[in-house]
Short mmCIF file of C-alpha atoms and ligand atoms in Angstrom, two decimals:
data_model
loop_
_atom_site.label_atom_id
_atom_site.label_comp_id
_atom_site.label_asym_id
_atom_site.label_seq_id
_atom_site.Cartn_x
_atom_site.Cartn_y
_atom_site.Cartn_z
CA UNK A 1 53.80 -0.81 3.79
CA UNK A 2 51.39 -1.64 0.98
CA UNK A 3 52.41 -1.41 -2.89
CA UNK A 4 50.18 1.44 -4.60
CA UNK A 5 49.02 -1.20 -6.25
CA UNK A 6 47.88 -3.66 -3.22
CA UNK A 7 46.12 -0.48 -2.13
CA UNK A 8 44.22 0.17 -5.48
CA UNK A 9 42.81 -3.25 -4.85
CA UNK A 10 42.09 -3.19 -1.29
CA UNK A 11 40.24 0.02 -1.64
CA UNK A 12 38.66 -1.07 -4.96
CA UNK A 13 37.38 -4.38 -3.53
CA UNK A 14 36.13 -2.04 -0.09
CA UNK A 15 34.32 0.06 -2.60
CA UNK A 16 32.43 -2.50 -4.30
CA UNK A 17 31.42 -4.22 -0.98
CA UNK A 18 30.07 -0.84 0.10
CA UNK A 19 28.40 -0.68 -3.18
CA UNK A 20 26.93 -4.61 -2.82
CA UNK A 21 26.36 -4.23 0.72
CA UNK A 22 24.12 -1.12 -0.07
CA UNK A 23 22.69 -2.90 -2.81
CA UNK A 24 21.61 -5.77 -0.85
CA UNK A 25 19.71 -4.34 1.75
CA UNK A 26 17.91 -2.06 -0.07
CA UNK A 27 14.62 -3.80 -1.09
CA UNK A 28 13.52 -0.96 -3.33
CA UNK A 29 14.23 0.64 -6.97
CA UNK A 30 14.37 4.16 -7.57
CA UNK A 31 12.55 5.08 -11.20
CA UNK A 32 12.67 7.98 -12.80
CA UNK A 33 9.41 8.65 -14.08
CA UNK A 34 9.40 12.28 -15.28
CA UNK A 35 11.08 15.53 -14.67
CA UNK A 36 12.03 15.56 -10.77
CA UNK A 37 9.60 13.12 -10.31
CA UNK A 38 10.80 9.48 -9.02
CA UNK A 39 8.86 6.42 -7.74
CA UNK A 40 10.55 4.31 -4.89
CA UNK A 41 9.32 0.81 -6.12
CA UNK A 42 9.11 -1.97 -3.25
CA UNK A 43 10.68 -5.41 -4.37
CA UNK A 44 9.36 -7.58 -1.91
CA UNK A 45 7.09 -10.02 -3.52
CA UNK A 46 3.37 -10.35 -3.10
CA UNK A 47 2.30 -12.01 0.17
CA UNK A 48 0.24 -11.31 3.23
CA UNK A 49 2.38 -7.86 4.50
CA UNK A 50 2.57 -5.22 2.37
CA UNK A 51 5.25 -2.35 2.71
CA UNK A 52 4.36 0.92 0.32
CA UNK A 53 5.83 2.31 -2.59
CA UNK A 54 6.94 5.93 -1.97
CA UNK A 55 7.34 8.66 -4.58
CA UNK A 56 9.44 12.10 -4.91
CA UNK A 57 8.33 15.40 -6.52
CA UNK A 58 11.70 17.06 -6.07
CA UNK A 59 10.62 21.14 -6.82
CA UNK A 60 13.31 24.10 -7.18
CA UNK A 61 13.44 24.20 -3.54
CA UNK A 62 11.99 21.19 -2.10
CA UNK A 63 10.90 18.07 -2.07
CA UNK A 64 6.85 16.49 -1.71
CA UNK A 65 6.93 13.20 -1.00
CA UNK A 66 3.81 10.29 -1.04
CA UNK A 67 3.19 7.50 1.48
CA UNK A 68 5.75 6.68 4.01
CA UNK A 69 6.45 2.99 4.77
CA UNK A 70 5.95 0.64 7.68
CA UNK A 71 8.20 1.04 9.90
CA UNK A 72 10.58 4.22 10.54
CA UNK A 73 13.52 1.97 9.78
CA UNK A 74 12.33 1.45 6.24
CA UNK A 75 11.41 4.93 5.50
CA UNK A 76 14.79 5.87 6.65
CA UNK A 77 16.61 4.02 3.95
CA UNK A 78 14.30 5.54 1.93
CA UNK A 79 15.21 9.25 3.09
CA UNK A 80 18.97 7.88 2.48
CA UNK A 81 17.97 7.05 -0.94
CA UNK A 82 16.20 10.65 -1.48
CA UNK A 83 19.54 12.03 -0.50
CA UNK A 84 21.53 10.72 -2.99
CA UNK A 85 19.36 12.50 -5.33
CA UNK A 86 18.58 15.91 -3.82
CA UNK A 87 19.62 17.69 -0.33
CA UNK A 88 16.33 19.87 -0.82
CA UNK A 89 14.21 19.36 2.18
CA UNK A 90 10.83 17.72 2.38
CA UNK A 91 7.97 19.94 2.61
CA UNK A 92 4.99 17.97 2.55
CA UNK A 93 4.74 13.96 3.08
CA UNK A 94 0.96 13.02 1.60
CA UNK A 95 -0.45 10.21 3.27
CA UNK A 96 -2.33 8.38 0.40
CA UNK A 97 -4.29 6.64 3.43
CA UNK A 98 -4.28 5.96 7.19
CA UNK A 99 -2.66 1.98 6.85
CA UNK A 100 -0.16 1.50 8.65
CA UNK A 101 2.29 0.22 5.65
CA UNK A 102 1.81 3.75 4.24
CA UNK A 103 1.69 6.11 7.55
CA UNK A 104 4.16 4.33 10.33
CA UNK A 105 7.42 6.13 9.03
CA UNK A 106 6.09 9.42 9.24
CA UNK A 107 8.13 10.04 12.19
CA UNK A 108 11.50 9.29 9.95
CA UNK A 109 10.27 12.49 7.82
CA UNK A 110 9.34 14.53 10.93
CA UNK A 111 12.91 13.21 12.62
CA UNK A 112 14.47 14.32 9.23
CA UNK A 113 12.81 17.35 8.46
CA UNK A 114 11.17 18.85 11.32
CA UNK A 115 9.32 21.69 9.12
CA UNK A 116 7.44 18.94 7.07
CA UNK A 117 3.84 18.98 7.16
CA UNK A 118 1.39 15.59 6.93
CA UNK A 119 -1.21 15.86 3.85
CA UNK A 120 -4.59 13.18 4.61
CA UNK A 121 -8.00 13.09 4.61
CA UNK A 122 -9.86 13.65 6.85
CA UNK A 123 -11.22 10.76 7.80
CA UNK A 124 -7.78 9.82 8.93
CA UNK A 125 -7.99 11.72 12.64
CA UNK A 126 -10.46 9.47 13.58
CA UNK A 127 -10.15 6.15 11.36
CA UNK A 128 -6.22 5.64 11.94
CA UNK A 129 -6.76 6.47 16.20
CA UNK A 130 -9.81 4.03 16.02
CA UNK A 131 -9.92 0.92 13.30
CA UNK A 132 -5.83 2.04 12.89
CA UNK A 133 -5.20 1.49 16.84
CA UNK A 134 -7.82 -1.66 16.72
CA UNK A 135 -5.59 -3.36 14.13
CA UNK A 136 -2.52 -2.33 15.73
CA UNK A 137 -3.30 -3.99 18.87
CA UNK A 138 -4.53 -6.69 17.08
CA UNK A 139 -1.09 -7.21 15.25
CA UNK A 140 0.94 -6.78 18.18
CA UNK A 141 -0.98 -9.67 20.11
CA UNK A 142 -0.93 -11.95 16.75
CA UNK A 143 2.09 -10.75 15.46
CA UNK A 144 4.92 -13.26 17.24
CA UNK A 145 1.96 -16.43 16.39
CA UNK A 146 1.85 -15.45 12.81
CA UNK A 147 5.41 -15.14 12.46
CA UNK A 148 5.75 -18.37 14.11
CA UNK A 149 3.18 -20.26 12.00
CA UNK A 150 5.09 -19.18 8.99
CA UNK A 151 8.49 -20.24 10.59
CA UNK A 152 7.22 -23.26 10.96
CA UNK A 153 5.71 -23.66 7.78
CA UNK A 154 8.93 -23.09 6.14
CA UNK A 155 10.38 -25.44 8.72
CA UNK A 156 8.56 -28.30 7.60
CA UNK A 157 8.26 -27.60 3.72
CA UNK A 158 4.84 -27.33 3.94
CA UNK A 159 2.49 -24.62 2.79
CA UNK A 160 -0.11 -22.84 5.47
CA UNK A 161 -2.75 -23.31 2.00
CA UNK A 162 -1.82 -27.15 2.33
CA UNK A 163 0.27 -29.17 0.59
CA UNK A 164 4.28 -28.96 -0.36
CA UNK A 165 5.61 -25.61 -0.38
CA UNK A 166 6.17 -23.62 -3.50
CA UNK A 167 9.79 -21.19 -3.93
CA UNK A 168 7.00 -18.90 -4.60
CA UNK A 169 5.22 -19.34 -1.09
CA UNK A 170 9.04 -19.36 0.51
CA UNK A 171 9.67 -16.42 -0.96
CA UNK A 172 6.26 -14.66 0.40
CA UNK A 173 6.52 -16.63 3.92
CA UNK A 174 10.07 -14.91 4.35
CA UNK A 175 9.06 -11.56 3.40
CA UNK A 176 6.01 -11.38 5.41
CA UNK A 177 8.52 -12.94 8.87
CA UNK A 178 10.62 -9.73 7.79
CA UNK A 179 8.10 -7.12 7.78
CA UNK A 180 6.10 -8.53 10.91
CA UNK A 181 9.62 -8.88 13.06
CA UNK A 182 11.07 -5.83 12.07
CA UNK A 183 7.22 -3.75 12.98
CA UNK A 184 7.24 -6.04 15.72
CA UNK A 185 10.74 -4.62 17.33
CA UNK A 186 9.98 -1.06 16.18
CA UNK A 187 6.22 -0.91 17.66
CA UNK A 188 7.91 -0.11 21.43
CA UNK A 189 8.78 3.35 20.62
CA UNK A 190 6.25 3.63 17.53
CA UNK A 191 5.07 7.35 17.53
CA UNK A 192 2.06 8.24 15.10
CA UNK A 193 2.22 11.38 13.44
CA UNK A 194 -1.77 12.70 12.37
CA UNK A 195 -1.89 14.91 9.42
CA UNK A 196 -1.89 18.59 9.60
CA UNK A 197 -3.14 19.47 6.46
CA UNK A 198 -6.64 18.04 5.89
CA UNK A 199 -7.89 17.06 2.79
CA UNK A 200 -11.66 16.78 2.20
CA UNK A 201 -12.26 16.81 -1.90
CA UNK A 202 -9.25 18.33 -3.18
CA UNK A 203 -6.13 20.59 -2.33
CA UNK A 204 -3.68 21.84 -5.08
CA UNK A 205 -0.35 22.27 -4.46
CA UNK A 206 1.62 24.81 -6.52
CA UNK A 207 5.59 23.27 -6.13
CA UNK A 208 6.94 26.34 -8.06
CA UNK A 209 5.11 26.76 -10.89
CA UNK A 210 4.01 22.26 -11.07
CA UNK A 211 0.78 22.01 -10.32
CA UNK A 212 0.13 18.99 -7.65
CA UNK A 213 -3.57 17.61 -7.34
CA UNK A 214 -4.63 16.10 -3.62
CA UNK A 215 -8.24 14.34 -4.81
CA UNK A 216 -10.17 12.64 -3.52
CA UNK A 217 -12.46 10.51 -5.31
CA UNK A 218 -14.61 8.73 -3.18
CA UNK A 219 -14.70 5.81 -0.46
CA UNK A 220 -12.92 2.06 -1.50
CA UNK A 221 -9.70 0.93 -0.41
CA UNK A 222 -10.58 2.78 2.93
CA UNK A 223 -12.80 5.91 3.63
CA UNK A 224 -10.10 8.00 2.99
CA UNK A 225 -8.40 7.22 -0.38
CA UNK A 226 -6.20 9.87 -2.14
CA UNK A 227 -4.67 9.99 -5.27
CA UNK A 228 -1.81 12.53 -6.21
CA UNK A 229 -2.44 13.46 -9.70
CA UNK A 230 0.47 15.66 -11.74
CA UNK A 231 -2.08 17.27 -14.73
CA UNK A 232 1.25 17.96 -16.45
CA UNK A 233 3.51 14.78 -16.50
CA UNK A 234 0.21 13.14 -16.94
CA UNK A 235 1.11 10.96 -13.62
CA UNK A 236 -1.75 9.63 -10.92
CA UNK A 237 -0.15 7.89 -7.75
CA UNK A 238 -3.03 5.72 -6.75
CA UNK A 239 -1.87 4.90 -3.60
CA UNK A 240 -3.71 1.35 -2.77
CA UNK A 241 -6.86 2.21 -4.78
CA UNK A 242 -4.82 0.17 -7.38
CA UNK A 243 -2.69 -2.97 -5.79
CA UNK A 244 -0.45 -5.26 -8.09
CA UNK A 245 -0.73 -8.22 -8.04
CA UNK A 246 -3.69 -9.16 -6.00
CA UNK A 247 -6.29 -6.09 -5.20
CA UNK A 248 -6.96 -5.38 -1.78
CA UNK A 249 -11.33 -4.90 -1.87
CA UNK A 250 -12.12 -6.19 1.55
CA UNK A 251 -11.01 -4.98 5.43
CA UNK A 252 -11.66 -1.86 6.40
CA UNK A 253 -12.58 -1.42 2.86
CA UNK A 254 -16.01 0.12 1.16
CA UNK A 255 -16.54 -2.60 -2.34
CA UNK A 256 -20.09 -1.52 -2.70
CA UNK A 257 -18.37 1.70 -3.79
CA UNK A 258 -15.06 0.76 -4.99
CA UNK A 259 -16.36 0.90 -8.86
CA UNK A 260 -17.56 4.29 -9.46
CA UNK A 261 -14.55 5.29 -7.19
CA UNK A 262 -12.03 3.51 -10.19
CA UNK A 263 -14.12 5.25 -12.26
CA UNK A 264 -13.56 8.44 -11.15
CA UNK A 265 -9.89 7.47 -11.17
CA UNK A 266 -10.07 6.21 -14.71
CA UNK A 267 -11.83 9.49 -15.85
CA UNK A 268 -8.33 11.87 -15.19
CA UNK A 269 -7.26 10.31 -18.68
CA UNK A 270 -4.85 8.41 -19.95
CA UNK A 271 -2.00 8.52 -18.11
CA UNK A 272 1.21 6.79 -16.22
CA UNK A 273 -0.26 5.05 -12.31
CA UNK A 274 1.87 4.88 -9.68
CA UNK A 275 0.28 1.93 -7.24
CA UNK A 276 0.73 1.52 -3.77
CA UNK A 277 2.12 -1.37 -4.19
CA UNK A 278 3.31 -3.18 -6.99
CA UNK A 279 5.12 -1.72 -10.65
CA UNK A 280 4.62 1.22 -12.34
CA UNK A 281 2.18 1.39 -15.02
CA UNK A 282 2.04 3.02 -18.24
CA UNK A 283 -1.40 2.29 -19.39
CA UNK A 284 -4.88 1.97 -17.70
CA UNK A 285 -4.99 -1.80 -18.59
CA UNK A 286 -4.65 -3.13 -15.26
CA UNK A 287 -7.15 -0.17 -14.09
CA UNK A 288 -9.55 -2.33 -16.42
CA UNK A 289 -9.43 -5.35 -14.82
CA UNK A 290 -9.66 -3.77 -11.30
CA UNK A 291 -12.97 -2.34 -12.26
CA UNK A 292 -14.17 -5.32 -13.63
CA UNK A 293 -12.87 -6.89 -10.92
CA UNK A 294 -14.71 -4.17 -8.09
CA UNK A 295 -18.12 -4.62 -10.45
CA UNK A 296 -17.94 -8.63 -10.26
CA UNK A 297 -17.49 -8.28 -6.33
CA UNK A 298 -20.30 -6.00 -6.24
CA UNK A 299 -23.05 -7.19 -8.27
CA UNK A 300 -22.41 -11.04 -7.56
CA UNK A 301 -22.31 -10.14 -3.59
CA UNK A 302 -25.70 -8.29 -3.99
CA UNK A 303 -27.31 -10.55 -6.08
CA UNK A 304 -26.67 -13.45 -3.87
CA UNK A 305 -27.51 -11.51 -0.71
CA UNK A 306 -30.76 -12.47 1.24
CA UNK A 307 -31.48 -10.97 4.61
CA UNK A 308 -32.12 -13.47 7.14
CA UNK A 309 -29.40 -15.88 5.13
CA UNK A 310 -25.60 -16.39 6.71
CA UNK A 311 -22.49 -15.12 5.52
CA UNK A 312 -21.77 -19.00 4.64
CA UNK A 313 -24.72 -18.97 2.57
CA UNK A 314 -24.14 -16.03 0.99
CA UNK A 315 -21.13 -17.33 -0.13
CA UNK A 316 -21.94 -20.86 -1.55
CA UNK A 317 -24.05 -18.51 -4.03
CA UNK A 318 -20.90 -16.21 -5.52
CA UNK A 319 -18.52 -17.26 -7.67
CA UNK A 320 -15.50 -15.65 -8.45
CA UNK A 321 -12.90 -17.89 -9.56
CA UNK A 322 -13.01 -16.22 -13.42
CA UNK A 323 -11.35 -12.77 -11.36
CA UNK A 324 -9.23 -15.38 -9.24
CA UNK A 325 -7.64 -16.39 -12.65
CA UNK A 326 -7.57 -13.12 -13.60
CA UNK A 327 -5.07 -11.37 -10.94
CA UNK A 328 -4.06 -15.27 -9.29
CA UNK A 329 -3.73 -17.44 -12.71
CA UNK A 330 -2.53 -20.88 -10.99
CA UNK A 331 -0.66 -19.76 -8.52
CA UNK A 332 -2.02 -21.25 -5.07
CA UNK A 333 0.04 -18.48 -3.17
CA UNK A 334 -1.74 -15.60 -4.79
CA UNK A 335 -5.02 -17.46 -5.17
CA UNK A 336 -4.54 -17.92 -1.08
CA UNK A 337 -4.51 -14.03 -1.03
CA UNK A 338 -6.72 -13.69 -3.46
CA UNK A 339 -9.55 -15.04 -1.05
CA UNK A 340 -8.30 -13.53 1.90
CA UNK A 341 -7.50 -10.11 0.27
CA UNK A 342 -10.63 -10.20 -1.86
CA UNK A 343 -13.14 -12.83 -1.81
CA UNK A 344 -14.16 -13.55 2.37
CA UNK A 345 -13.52 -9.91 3.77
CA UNK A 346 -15.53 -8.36 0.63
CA UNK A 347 -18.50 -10.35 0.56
CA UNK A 348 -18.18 -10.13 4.26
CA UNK A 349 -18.08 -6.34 4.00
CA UNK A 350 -20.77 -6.23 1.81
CA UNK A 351 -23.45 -8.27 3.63
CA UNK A 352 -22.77 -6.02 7.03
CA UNK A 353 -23.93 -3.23 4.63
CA UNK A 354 -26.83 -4.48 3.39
CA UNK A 355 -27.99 -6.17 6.40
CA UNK A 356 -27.88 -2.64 8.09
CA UNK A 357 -29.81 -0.83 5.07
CA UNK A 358 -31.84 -3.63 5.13
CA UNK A 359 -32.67 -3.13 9.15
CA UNK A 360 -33.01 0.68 8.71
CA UNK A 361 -35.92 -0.03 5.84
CA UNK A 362 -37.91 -2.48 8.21
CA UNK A 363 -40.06 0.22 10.29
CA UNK A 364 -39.97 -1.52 14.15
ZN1 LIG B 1 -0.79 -0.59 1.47
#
């Protein structure tokens, strides 16, 4: 039989593997950020896969939560995390937009909480069945290559931009083999859930007496971007209108509109932003340089435009390595996203819509 003692310690030293273990494999921070109000911050550093931040509006008698995560598996250590603050039950999950990192663990929520309702645009029913199940496919066909690329990338110490790897690429490379393997062995029983409360300008939530703001602002990230505003706490959650480090302008994405779309954002007032990915932020300095940033991408892609001209020639005319320093600095990893995140998908995006306003002017 054990001494009282021996026990202590045996249970003590169970205890804090529990604790450890729990700590370990949650890649996420739970942060306060006013009164019942908590964002679920993603700790995975910036790379080429992307897995949302989530937040919590936790009412008198239930809970609102915005963006679910990538795969169910993820969301449901987020619901585990949810439940160590509250056993209220979730009432609405708002679906900031139809990509997949933000919309795939909607099923956790509807597995969890089977009275839950979806909140989206409306743009969503046919965007995330049509360029959603495109890029699904597209993943599922590319995922094992990609994952394998990077394998062997980190394999050989050598980074897919060229040259030696960094700890910072290693880091990225390792995240992104993570979050493609673990979609990768979900995607056989994924189940999309569509929203069932549509969104077309604006709905306003009253969660007992807190006012909750669905708006929408505009087309950029995607046609469909939301942001949850609290008028109160003074809180927008941006979902990826606003991305940290590295802005996402380009795929599936509308840049010749992005600006006056941060505008609109900018215009709610000072206040705290919630990104989709990336920290929480106090101020609307990084807002800034995103518009700067959207108004570079625009002006230099139209200016350089010519119909007739090809996308390569397009692009030997824009220069944007002043924003590359901006949101990159030196670092090759993020300057590698930087270009595919930002620079070739937006100017691509942008030529395709001139070159079709530029058709529809020329009578036939
Ligand atoms: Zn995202």
């Amino acid at each position: 039989m054990l001494s009282k003692a021996a026990s202590i310690v045996i249970f003590l030293v169970g205890a804090i593997t529990a604790y450890s273990q729990l700590a370990k494999e949650r890649s996420f921070d739970v942060q306060k950020v006013g009164d019942g109000v908590y964002a679920v911050i993603r700790r995975e550093p910036a790379s080429f896969w992307f897995n949302a931040n989530n937040v919590f509006i936790v009412g008198k008698h239930d809970v609102i939560v915005v963006d679910a995560n990538i795969t169910a598996a993820y969301t449901k250590e987020v619901i585990d995390a949810l439940r160590e603050i509250t056993d209220k039950p979730v009432k609405y999950v708002i679906n900031t937009h139809w990509h997949e990192d933000h919309i795939i663990g909607n099923r956790a929520y509807r597995e969890a909480f089977p009275d839950a309702k979806f909140v989206g645009h409306r743009s969503t029913l046919k965007d995330l069945p049509e360029i959603g199940g495109a890029n699904r496919k597209g993943t599922l066909e590319n995922g094992r290559g990609f994952v394998g690329m990077l394998e062997a990338s980190l394999e050989k110490g050598e980074s897919i931009a060229g040259g030696a790897i960094t700890d910072e690429e290693r880091a990225g490379y390792a995240s992104d083999i993570k979050f493609v393997s673990s979609y990768l062995a979900e995607s056989s029983t994924f189940e999309i859930v569509m929203p069932d409360v549509l969104v077309d300008d604006r709905l306003t939530i009253d969660q007992d007496g807190r006012k909750i703001e669905v708006l929408f602002f505009g087309r950029a990230h995607t046609g469909g971007d939301l942001v949850v505003n609290l008028p109160k706490e003074k809180i927008a959650i941006t979902g990826d209108l606003m991305v940290y480090p590295v802005p996402l302008l380009g795929s599936t994405s509308y840049p010749l509109e992005y600006p006056a779309t941060l505008e609109r954002l900018k215009a709610l007032g000072g206040r705290t932003y919630i990104p989709g990915h990336g920290p929480v932020m106090k101020d609307a300095a990084f807002l800034d340089k995103m518009i700067a940033l959207a108004t570079a991408v625009r002006d230099r892609s139209k200016a350089a435009y010519k119909p007739g001209e090809t996308i390569e020639q397009m692009r030997s005319k824009i220069d944007l390595s002043d924003q590359q320093k901006i949101f990159a600095g030196d670092s090759r990893h993020k300057g590698f996203i930087f270009r595919n995140y930002v620079t070739l998908p937006a100017t691509a995006a942008i030529r395709g819509f001139l070159e079709k306003t530029h058709t529809a002017a020329v009578p036939n």
